[in-house]
């Protein structure tokens, strides 16, 4: 049996727009004039030239009262206070770590914003500074919350709660930040047997559900016990489902991921990545979500 | 993201895909297909480290002969052949998320999203983004297979031109202390290298969501036997006549770059620039159509 599946390229049929919703949006490309009315304030994705408001990215125009902005299809993650992000440590500097969060500048995690083991609250001393590498090294994954945003757009993170911290065994999936829906909570325990953290920056972390929540760990001790095969299969299937949803551009939230998982059960895990299967699963998911709303 | 049939021959059936009436016969022996046939056709589950691209063949037919229009038929502005689709990179590859890669006429461009400067010693500018371009030619792009070292004079010059062009077009003030990379590679060199790079990079930058003032469309133009020609092919460029390259922002009519290395009588300059501008606007029409289709499709899919 062949180890590699090959296929010839096929012209993809254009996706049928679901319902008449597509007609209302005003779609623009760079250089298009949005309006010549000077009463509007300009937002992201626009610039003013000779009293005309011109779009600078390709996307849909959004008007909120007097504010006009153009939402691009793909953007880097722009941090907002209170967002949950999943990031990877890239550098260990004096009193802070640099974290890569798929935004245009690296984010910063200050030593004073980090939880100490045991959850104690005390002033960070020189020994803590020297021991920074024991807590987090380059390449570690963390979950954190955005504390503040600097003027140039760089984001400052904190892990001041016990639910944030270093991530242990699991799978990371990177999608576009625009596909992650904003919700009240981004930590979900899915009934299929795994848990997922939907980072607002597009990094999604899937990990096996821990049976008991241990309070003392504070997120530093990583659980390195071997994960049973059934859990691993669930996690792999979830990962492929998320990739399928992202490819078909469906918003990611716990319900959509769960429905997609259930729709994919008849298929083998590795088949989910095939384009026909992807389309079929996502179509079914869309259908169920529409039924849920309507 | 679309899959496009990658047939080596365009097979449109129009006479445009053949040589125009007054052109010199193309030396068929040297390349298999004079008009670029896009190499890449995306597979949705492309392996990490690979880029998707749609295949575009703009400038599929370039003949000299007799008019300002790229095809020399004297008709109205012709739709450039085969700017078919654009593919954009989809999630699965770690660290390489939002790239656009597009291939007009044997050229592909890759623009990763703006990021922390990787510090080649240049460092970050405090108020603007640093635009970093890299131009390279594939070994199979010309008639003879030739290895091209990075950093030779021609590619440095081309890199500089691209950098200047895109610094003029991208709104760099919105990304202080960041770096925007544009990597361009020529897959098939058949004249108009710089122009193909600019067009490809424009699509890639738009796909990456980087704000620009306007599209940047480029075309070359020359002057032969008292006629201005637009969009020169390799044969026409090699014949030694005067040639200019023009990069235009179509909506405002502003020129981003105008470059000429040869001698031209100033009376003819106006005609040459006119010819190039016309071709640029034609390219703009095609690129615009592609972008709008893509935006419409993605917006419909995202739905809510």
PDB file of N, CA, C and O in Angstrom, chain B residues 240-300:
ATOM      1  N   UNK B 240      17.845  44.892 -28.044  1.00  0.00           N
ATOM      2  CA  UNK B 240      18.711  46.043 -27.837  1.00  0.00           C
ATOM      3  C   UNK B 240      18.057  47.394 -27.951  1.00  0.00           C
ATOM      4  O   UNK B 240      18.734  48.409 -27.874  1.00  0.00           O
ATOM      5  N   UNK B 241      16.762  47.434 -28.107  1.00  0.00           N
ATOM      6  CA  UNK B 241      16.121  48.736 -28.213  1.00  0.00           C
ATOM      7  C   UNK B 241      15.944  49.359 -26.830  1.00  0.00           C
ATOM      8  O   UNK B 241      16.221  48.748 -25.807  1.00  0.00           O
ATOM      9  N   UNK B 242      15.501  50.585 -26.791  1.00  0.00           N
ATOM     10  CA  UNK B 242      15.279  51.224 -25.497  1.00  0.00           C
ATOM     11  C   UNK B 242      14.101  50.568 -24.780  1.00  0.00           C
ATOM     12  O   UNK B 242      13.117  50.202 -25.397  1.00  0.00           O
ATOM     13  N   UNK B 243      14.227  50.440 -23.496  1.00  0.00           N
ATOM     14  CA  UNK B 243      13.141  49.844 -22.735  1.00  0.00           C
ATOM     15  C   UNK B 243      13.088  50.481 -21.364  1.00  0.00           C
ATOM     16  O   UNK B 243      14.103  50.821 -20.776  1.00  0.00           O
ATOM     17  N   UNK B 244      11.875  50.615 -20.880  1.00  0.00           N
ATOM     18  CA  UNK B 244      11.661  51.220 -19.575  1.00  0.00           C
ATOM     19  C   UNK B 244      10.734  50.321 -18.780  1.00  0.00           C
ATOM     20  O   UNK B 244       9.934  49.586 -19.344  1.00  0.00           O
ATOM     21  N   UNK B 245      10.857  50.397 -17.463  1.00  0.00           N
ATOM     22  CA  UNK B 245       9.942  49.674 -16.589  1.00  0.00           C
ATOM     23  C   UNK B 245       9.203  50.700 -15.753  1.00  0.00           C
ATOM     24  O   UNK B 245       9.800  51.640 -15.228  1.00  0.00           O
ATOM     25  N   UNK B 246       7.915  50.507 -15.651  1.00  0.00           N
ATOM     26  CA  UNK B 246       7.098  51.478 -14.937  1.00  0.00           C
ATOM     27  C   UNK B 246       6.264  50.769 -13.892  1.00  0.00           C
ATOM     28  O   UNK B 246       5.600  49.781 -14.197  1.00  0.00           O
ATOM     29  N   UNK B 247       6.299  51.241 -12.650  1.00  0.00           N
ATOM     30  CA  UNK B 247       5.424  50.712 -11.607  1.00  0.00           C
ATOM     31  C   UNK B 247       4.474  51.826 -11.216  1.00  0.00           C
ATOM     32  O   UNK B 247       4.899  52.904 -10.826  1.00  0.00           O
ATOM     33  N   UNK B 248       3.198  51.518 -11.320  1.00  0.00           N
ATOM     34  CA  UNK B 248       2.178  52.553 -11.209  1.00  0.00           C
ATOM     35  C   UNK B 248       1.185  52.210 -10.106  1.00  0.00           C
ATOM     36  O   UNK B 248       0.890  51.046  -9.875  1.00  0.00           O
ATOM     37  N   UNK B 249       0.674  53.247  -9.418  1.00  0.00           N
ATOM     38  CA  UNK B 249      -0.445  53.040  -8.517  1.00  0.00           C
ATOM     39  C   UNK B 249      -1.682  53.457  -9.306  1.00  0.00           C
ATOM     40  O   UNK B 249      -1.930  54.655  -9.480  1.00  0.00           O
ATOM     41  N   UNK B 250      -2.466  52.530  -9.796  1.00  0.00           N
ATOM     42  CA  UNK B 250      -3.423  52.854 -10.867  1.00  0.00           C
ATOM     43  C   UNK B 250      -4.494  53.875 -10.494  1.00  0.00           C
ATOM     44  O   UNK B 250      -4.805  54.735 -11.298  1.00  0.00           O
ATOM     45  N   UNK B 251      -5.061  53.766  -9.311  1.00  0.00           N
ATOM     46  CA  UNK B 251      -6.197  54.639  -9.033  1.00  0.00           C
ATOM     47  C   UNK B 251      -5.782  56.098  -8.981  1.00  0.00           C
ATOM     48  O   UNK B 251      -6.483  56.974  -9.495  1.00  0.00           O
ATOM     49  N   UNK B 252      -4.664  56.350  -8.364  1.00  0.00           N
ATOM     50  CA  UNK B 252      -4.256  57.742  -8.252  1.00  0.00           C
ATOM     51  C   UNK B 252      -3.372  58.155  -9.411  1.00  0.00           C
ATOM     52  O   UNK B 252      -3.136  59.341  -9.609  1.00  0.00           O
ATOM     53  N   UNK B 253      -2.890  57.191 -10.175  1.00  0.00           N
ATOM     54  CA  UNK B 253      -2.028  57.534 -11.294  1.00  0.00           C
ATOM     55  C   UNK B 253      -0.621  57.890 -10.888  1.00  0.00           C
ATOM     56  O   UNK B 253       0.160  58.390 -11.693  1.00  0.00           O
ATOM     57  N   UNK B 254      -0.272  57.630  -9.631  1.00  0.00           N
ATOM     58  CA  UNK B 254       1.076  58.001  -9.194  1.00  0.00           C
ATOM     59  C   UNK B 254       2.056  56.933  -9.616  1.00  0.00           C
ATOM     60  O   UNK B 254       1.759  55.756  -9.608  1.00  0.00           O
ATOM     61  N   UNK B 255       3.257  57.389  -9.934  1.00  0.00           N
ATOM     62  CA  UNK B 255       4.292  56.464 -10.400  1.00  0.00           C
ATOM     63  C   UNK B 255       5.160  56.087  -9.206  1.00  0.00           C
ATOM     64  O   UNK B 255       5.687  56.951  -8.510  1.00  0.00           O
ATOM     65  N   UNK B 256       5.298  54.793  -8.959  1.00  0.00           N
ATOM     66  CA  UNK B 256       6.141  54.358  -7.853  1.00  0.00           C
ATOM     67  C   UNK B 256       7.587  54.229  -8.299  1.00  0.00           C
ATOM     68  O   UNK B 256       8.506  54.540  -7.553  1.00  0.00           O
ATOM     69  N   UNK B 257       7.769  53.750  -9.508  1.00  0.00           N
ATOM     70  CA  UNK B 257       9.128  53.622 -10.009  1.00  0.00           C
ATOM     71  C   UNK B 257       9.124  53.671 -11.519  1.00  0.00           C
ATOM     72  O   UNK B 257       8.297  53.035 -12.157  1.00  0.00           O
ATOM     73  N   UNK B 258      10.049  54.427 -12.078  1.00  0.00           N
ATOM     74  CA  UNK B 258      10.207  54.476 -13.530  1.00  0.00           C
ATOM     75  C   UNK B 258      11.691  54.321 -13.784  1.00  0.00           C
ATOM     76  O   UNK B 258      12.493  55.089 -13.273  1.00  0.00           O
ATOM     77  N   UNK B 259      12.040  53.325 -14.541  1.00  0.00           N
ATOM     78  CA  UNK B 259      13.449  53.014 -14.673  1.00  0.00           C
ATOM     79  C   UNK B 259      13.786  52.727 -16.123  1.00  0.00           C
ATOM     80  O   UNK B 259      13.055  52.025 -16.804  1.00  0.00           O
ATOM     81  N   UNK B 260      14.872  53.297 -16.565  1.00  0.00           N
ATOM     82  CA  UNK B 260      15.300  53.028 -17.936  1.00  0.00           C
ATOM     83  C   UNK B 260      16.804  53.039 -17.992  1.00  0.00           C
ATOM     84  O   UNK B 260      17.439  53.926 -17.452  1.00  0.00           O
ATOM     85  N   UNK B 261      17.373  52.041 -18.656  1.00  0.00           N
ATOM     86  CA  UNK B 261      18.825  51.957 -18.719  1.00  0.00           C
ATOM     87  C   UNK B 261      19.375  52.300 -20.076  1.00  0.00           C
ATOM     88  O   UNK B 261      20.568  52.241 -20.282  1.00  0.00           O
ATOM     89  N   UNK B 262      18.489  52.610 -21.020  1.00  0.00           N
ATOM     90  CA  UNK B 262      18.999  52.807 -22.380  1.00  0.00           C
ATOM     91  C   UNK B 262      18.763  54.241 -22.805  1.00  0.00           C
ATOM     92  O   UNK B 262      18.292  55.058 -22.027  1.00  0.00           O
ATOM     93  N   UNK B 263      19.066  54.542 -24.033  1.00  0.00           N
ATOM     94  CA  UNK B 263      18.907  55.911 -24.513  1.00  0.00           C
ATOM     95  C   UNK B 263      17.662  56.018 -25.362  1.00  0.00           C
ATOM     96  O   UNK B 263      17.407  55.195 -26.219  1.00  0.00           O
ATOM     97  N   UNK B 264      16.926  57.080 -25.075  1.00  0.00           N
ATOM     98  CA  UNK B 264      15.671  57.287 -25.787  1.00  0.00           C
ATOM     99  C   UNK B 264      15.531  58.777 -26.043  1.00  0.00           C
ATOM    100  O   UNK B 264      15.789  59.584 -25.164  1.00  0.00           O
ATOM    101  N   UNK B 265      15.087  59.109 -27.236  1.00  0.00           N
ATOM    102  CA  UNK B 265      14.879  60.525 -27.548  1.00  0.00           C
ATOM    103  C   UNK B 265      13.719  61.049 -26.718  1.00  0.00           C
ATOM    104  O   UNK B 265      12.708  60.388 -26.567  1.00  0.00           O
ATOM    105  N   UNK B 266      13.839  62.247 -26.209  1.00  0.00           N
ATOM    106  CA  UNK B 266      12.822  62.707 -25.265  1.00  0.00           C
ATOM    107  C   UNK B 266      11.465  62.891 -25.924  1.00  0.00           C
ATOM    108  O   UNK B 266      10.451  62.886 -25.244  1.00  0.00           O
ATOM    109  N   UNK B 267      11.420  63.031 -27.235  1.00  0.00           N
ATOM    110  CA  UNK B 267      10.108  63.133 -27.875  1.00  0.00           C
ATOM    111  C   UNK B 267       9.316  61.847 -27.742  1.00  0.00           C
ATOM    112  O   UNK B 267       8.094  61.870 -27.779  1.00  0.00           O
ATOM    113  N   UNK B 268      10.030  60.760 -27.639  1.00  0.00           N
ATOM    114  CA  UNK B 268       9.322  59.486 -27.595  1.00  0.00           C
ATOM    115  C   UNK B 268       8.955  59.080 -26.181  1.00  0.00           C
ATOM    116  O   UNK B 268       8.203  58.129 -25.980  1.00  0.00           O
ATOM    117  N   UNK B 269       9.472  59.804 -25.202  1.00  0.00           N
ATOM    118  CA  UNK B 269       9.292  59.363 -23.822  1.00  0.00           C
ATOM    119  C   UNK B 269       7.826  59.317 -23.439  1.00  0.00           C
ATOM    120  O   UNK B 269       7.352  58.374 -22.800  1.00  0.00           O
ATOM    121  N   UNK B 270       7.100  60.336 -23.884  1.00  0.00           N
ATOM    122  CA  UNK B 270       5.679  60.408 -23.546  1.00  0.00           C
ATOM    123  C   UNK B 270       4.936  59.170 -24.034  1.00  0.00           C
ATOM    124  O   UNK B 270       4.147  58.576 -23.309  1.00  0.00           O
ATOM    125  N   UNK B 271       5.220  58.793 -25.275  1.00  0.00           N
ATOM    126  CA  UNK B 271       4.526  57.644 -25.856  1.00  0.00           C
ATOM    127  C   UNK B 271       4.843  56.361 -25.097  1.00  0.00           C
ATOM    128  O   UNK B 271       3.968  55.523 -24.848  1.00  0.00           O
ATOM    129  N   UNK B 272       6.102  56.227 -24.720  1.00  0.00           N
ATOM    130  CA  UNK B 272       6.494  55.008 -24.006  1.00  0.00           C
ATOM    131  C   UNK B 272       5.805  54.931 -22.660  1.00  0.00           C
ATOM    132  O   UNK B 272       5.276  53.881 -22.267  1.00  0.00           O
ATOM    133  N   UNK B 273       5.773  56.062 -21.963  1.00  0.00           N
ATOM    134  CA  UNK B 273       5.135  56.039 -20.647  1.00  0.00           C
ATOM    135  C   UNK B 273       3.643  55.766 -20.792  1.00  0.00           C
ATOM    136  O   UNK B 273       3.041  55.039 -19.993  1.00  0.00           O
ATOM    137  N   UNK B 274       3.044  56.327 -21.827  1.00  0.00           N
ATOM    138  CA  UNK B 274       1.622  56.063 -22.079  1.00  0.00           C
ATOM    139  C   UNK B 274       1.363  54.579 -22.283  1.00  0.00           C
ATOM    140  O   UNK B 274       0.411  54.019 -21.735  1.00  0.00           O
ATOM    141  N   UNK B 275       2.206  53.968 -23.086  1.00  0.00           N
ATOM    142  CA  UNK B 275       2.025  52.540 -23.376  1.00  0.00           C
ATOM    143  C   UNK B 275       2.136  51.718 -22.101  1.00  0.00           C
ATOM    144  O   UNK B 275       1.317  50.837 -21.821  1.00  0.00           O
ATOM    145  N   UNK B 276       3.155  52.046 -21.310  1.00  0.00           N
ATOM    146  CA  UNK B 276       3.335  51.286 -20.080  1.00  0.00           C
ATOM    147  C   UNK B 276       2.153  51.501 -19.138  1.00  0.00           C
ATOM    148  O   UNK B 276       1.675  50.564 -18.492  1.00  0.00           O
ATOM    149  N   UNK B 277       1.667  52.741 -19.058  1.00  0.00           N
ATOM    150  CA  UNK B 277       0.543  53.009 -18.156  1.00  0.00           C
ATOM    151  C   UNK B 277      -0.686  52.229 -18.576  1.00  0.00           C
ATOM    152  O   UNK B 277      -1.423  51.703 -17.739  1.00  0.00           O
ATOM    153  N   UNK B 278      -0.932  52.167 -19.872  1.00  0.00           N
ATOM    154  CA  UNK B 278      -2.081  51.404 -20.340  1.00  0.00           C
ATOM    155  C   UNK B 278      -1.989  49.948 -19.943  1.00  0.00           C
ATOM    156  O   UNK B 278      -2.944  49.341 -19.458  1.00  0.00           O
ATOM    157  N   UNK B 279      -0.796  49.384 -20.117  1.00  0.00           N
ATOM    158  CA  UNK B 279      -0.629  47.981 -19.741  1.00  0.00           C
ATOM    159  C   UNK B 279      -0.791  47.800 -18.248  1.00  0.00           C
ATOM    160  O   UNK B 279      -1.386  46.825 -17.775  1.00  0.00           O
ATOM    161  N   UNK B 280      -0.283  48.750 -17.463  1.00  0.00           N
ATOM    162  CA  UNK B 280      -0.429  48.658 -16.010  1.00  0.00           C
ATOM    163  C   UNK B 280      -1.893  48.662 -15.622  1.00  0.00           C
ATOM    164  O   UNK B 280      -2.320  47.916 -14.738  1.00  0.00           O
ATOM    165  N   UNK B 281      -2.663  49.520 -16.250  1.00  0.00           N
ATOM    166  CA  UNK B 281      -4.082  49.545 -15.904  1.00  0.00           C
ATOM    167  C   UNK B 281      -4.768  48.247 -16.269  1.00  0.00           C
ATOM    168  O   UNK B 281      -5.667  47.789 -15.572  1.00  0.00           O
ATOM    169  N   UNK B 282      -4.334  47.654 -17.367  1.00  0.00           N
ATOM    170  CA  UNK B 282      -4.913  46.358 -17.728  1.00  0.00           C
ATOM    171  C   UNK B 282      -4.601  45.310 -16.672  1.00  0.00           C
ATOM    172  O   UNK B 282      -5.455  44.528 -16.261  1.00  0.00           O
ATOM    173  N   UNK B 283      -3.350  45.313 -16.219  1.00  0.00           N
ATOM    174  CA  UNK B 283      -2.969  44.373 -15.167  1.00  0.00           C
ATOM    175  C   UNK B 283      -3.782  44.639 -13.912  1.00  0.00           C
ATOM    176  O   UNK B 283      -4.252  43.722 -13.234  1.00  0.00           O
ATOM    177  N   UNK B 284      -3.980  45.914 -13.609  1.00  0.00           N
ATOM    178  CA  UNK B 284      -4.751  46.263 -12.425  1.00  0.00           C
ATOM    179  C   UNK B 284      -6.155  45.686 -12.499  1.00  0.00           C
ATOM    180  O   UNK B 284      -6.687  45.168 -11.511  1.00  0.00           O
ATOM    181  N   UNK B 285      -6.753  45.766 -13.684  1.00  0.00           N
ATOM    182  CA  UNK B 285      -8.110  45.246 -13.819  1.00  0.00           C
ATOM    183  C   UNK B 285      -8.150  43.756 -13.497  1.00  0.00           C
ATOM    184  O   UNK B 285      -9.048  43.275 -12.792  1.00  0.00           O
ATOM    185  N   UNK B 286      -7.162  43.046 -13.983  1.00  0.00           N
ATOM    186  CA  UNK B 286      -7.150  41.601 -13.740  1.00  0.00           C
ATOM    187  C   UNK B 286      -6.906  41.296 -12.270  1.00  0.00           C
ATOM    188  O   UNK B 286      -7.608  40.503 -11.642  1.00  0.00           O
ATOM    189  N   UNK B 287      -5.901  41.938 -11.696  1.00  0.00           N
ATOM    190  CA  UNK B 287      -5.585  41.676 -10.284  1.00  0.00           C
ATOM    191  C   UNK B 287      -6.783  42.021  -9.412  1.00  0.00           C
ATOM    192  O   UNK B 287      -7.126  41.309  -8.467  1.00  0.00           O
ATOM    193  N   UNK B 288      -7.424  43.138  -9.748  1.00  0.00           N
ATOM    194  CA  UNK B 288      -8.568  43.575  -8.960  1.00  0.00           C
ATOM    195  C   UNK B 288      -9.679  42.535  -8.985  1.00  0.00           C
ATOM    196  O   UNK B 288     -10.290  42.219  -7.971  1.00  0.00           O
ATOM    197  N   UNK B 289      -9.936  42.015 -10.193  1.00  0.00           N
ATOM    198  CA  UNK B 289     -10.981  41.003 -10.296  1.00  0.00           C
ATOM    199  C   UNK B 289     -10.687  39.794  -9.423  1.00  0.00           C
ATOM    200  O   UNK B 289     -11.553  39.291  -8.703  1.00  0.00           O
ATOM    201  N   UNK B 290      -9.440  39.364  -9.467  1.00  0.00           N
ATOM    202  CA  UNK B 290      -9.057  38.190  -8.682  1.00  0.00           C
ATOM    203  C   UNK B 290      -9.223  38.456  -7.192  1.00  0.00           C
ATOM    204  O   UNK B 290      -9.777  37.648  -6.440  1.00  0.00           O
ATOM    205  N   UNK B 291      -8.760  39.619  -6.751  1.00  0.00           N
ATOM    206  CA  UNK B 291      -8.842  39.951  -5.323  1.00  0.00           C
ATOM    207  C   UNK B 291     -10.292  40.021  -4.877  1.00  0.00           C
ATOM    208  O   UNK B 291     -10.675  39.482  -3.838  1.00  0.00           O
ATOM    209  N   UNK B 292     -11.111  40.671  -5.686  1.00  0.00           N
ATOM    210  CA  UNK B 292     -12.501  40.812  -5.262  1.00  0.00           C
ATOM    211  C   UNK B 292     -13.212  39.478  -5.189  1.00  0.00           C
ATOM    212  O   UNK B 292     -14.002  39.226  -4.291  1.00  0.00           O
ATOM    213  N   UNK B 293     -12.925  38.589  -6.148  1.00  0.00           N
ATOM    214  CA  UNK B 293     -13.552  37.267  -6.097  1.00  0.00           C
ATOM    215  C   UNK B 293     -13.169  36.552  -4.826  1.00  0.00           C
ATOM    216  O   UNK B 293     -13.991  35.950  -4.143  1.00  0.00           O
ATOM    217  N   UNK B 294     -11.890  36.632  -4.520  1.00  0.00           N
ATOM    218  CA  UNK B 294     -11.405  35.926  -3.347  1.00  0.00           C
ATOM    219  C   UNK B 294     -12.050  36.479  -2.081  1.00  0.00           C
ATOM    220  O   UNK B 294     -12.512  35.732  -1.215  1.00  0.00           O
ATOM    221  N   UNK B 295     -12.101  37.805  -1.983  1.00  0.00           N
ATOM    222  CA  UNK B 295     -12.681  38.427  -0.784  1.00  0.00           C
ATOM    223  C   UNK B 295     -14.146  38.041  -0.662  1.00  0.00           C
ATOM    224  O   UNK B 295     -14.643  37.720   0.421  1.00  0.00           O
ATOM    225  N   UNK B 296     -14.815  38.064  -1.785  1.00  0.00           N
ATOM    226  CA  UNK B 296     -16.247  37.738  -1.755  1.00  0.00           C
ATOM    227  C   UNK B 296     -16.443  36.308  -1.264  1.00  0.00           C
ATOM    228  O   UNK B 296     -17.290  36.029  -0.419  1.00  0.00           O
ATOM    229  N   UNK B 297     -15.598  35.414  -1.776  1.00  0.00           N
ATOM    230  CA  UNK B 297     -15.760  34.020  -1.403  1.00  0.00           C
ATOM    231  C   UNK B 297     -15.479  33.797   0.075  1.00  0.00           C
ATOM    232  O   UNK B 297     -16.224  33.130   0.787  1.00  0.00           O
ATOM    233  N   UNK B 298     -14.388  34.381   0.528  1.00  0.00           N
ATOM    234  CA  UNK B 298     -14.024  34.152   1.928  1.00  0.00           C
ATOM    235  C   UNK B 298     -15.047  34.791   2.854  1.00  0.00           C
ATOM    236  O   UNK B 298     -15.416  34.225   3.892  1.00  0.00           O
ATOM    237  N   UNK B 299     -15.529  35.958   2.497  1.00  0.00           N
ATOM    238  CA  UNK B 299     -16.529  36.602   3.351  1.00  0.00           C
ATOM    239  C   UNK B 299     -17.789  35.769   3.408  1.00  0.00           C
ATOM    240  O   UNK B 299     -18.412  35.633   4.462  1.00  0.00           O
ATOM    241  N   UNK B 300     -18.160  35.186   2.273  1.00  0.00           N
ATOM    242  CA  UNK B 300     -19.356  34.343   2.283  1.00  0.00           C
ATOM    243  C   UNK B 300     -19.135  33.116   3.158  1.00  0.00           C
ATOM    244  O   UNK B 300     -20.028  32.685   3.883  1.00  0.00           O
TER     245      UNK B 300
END
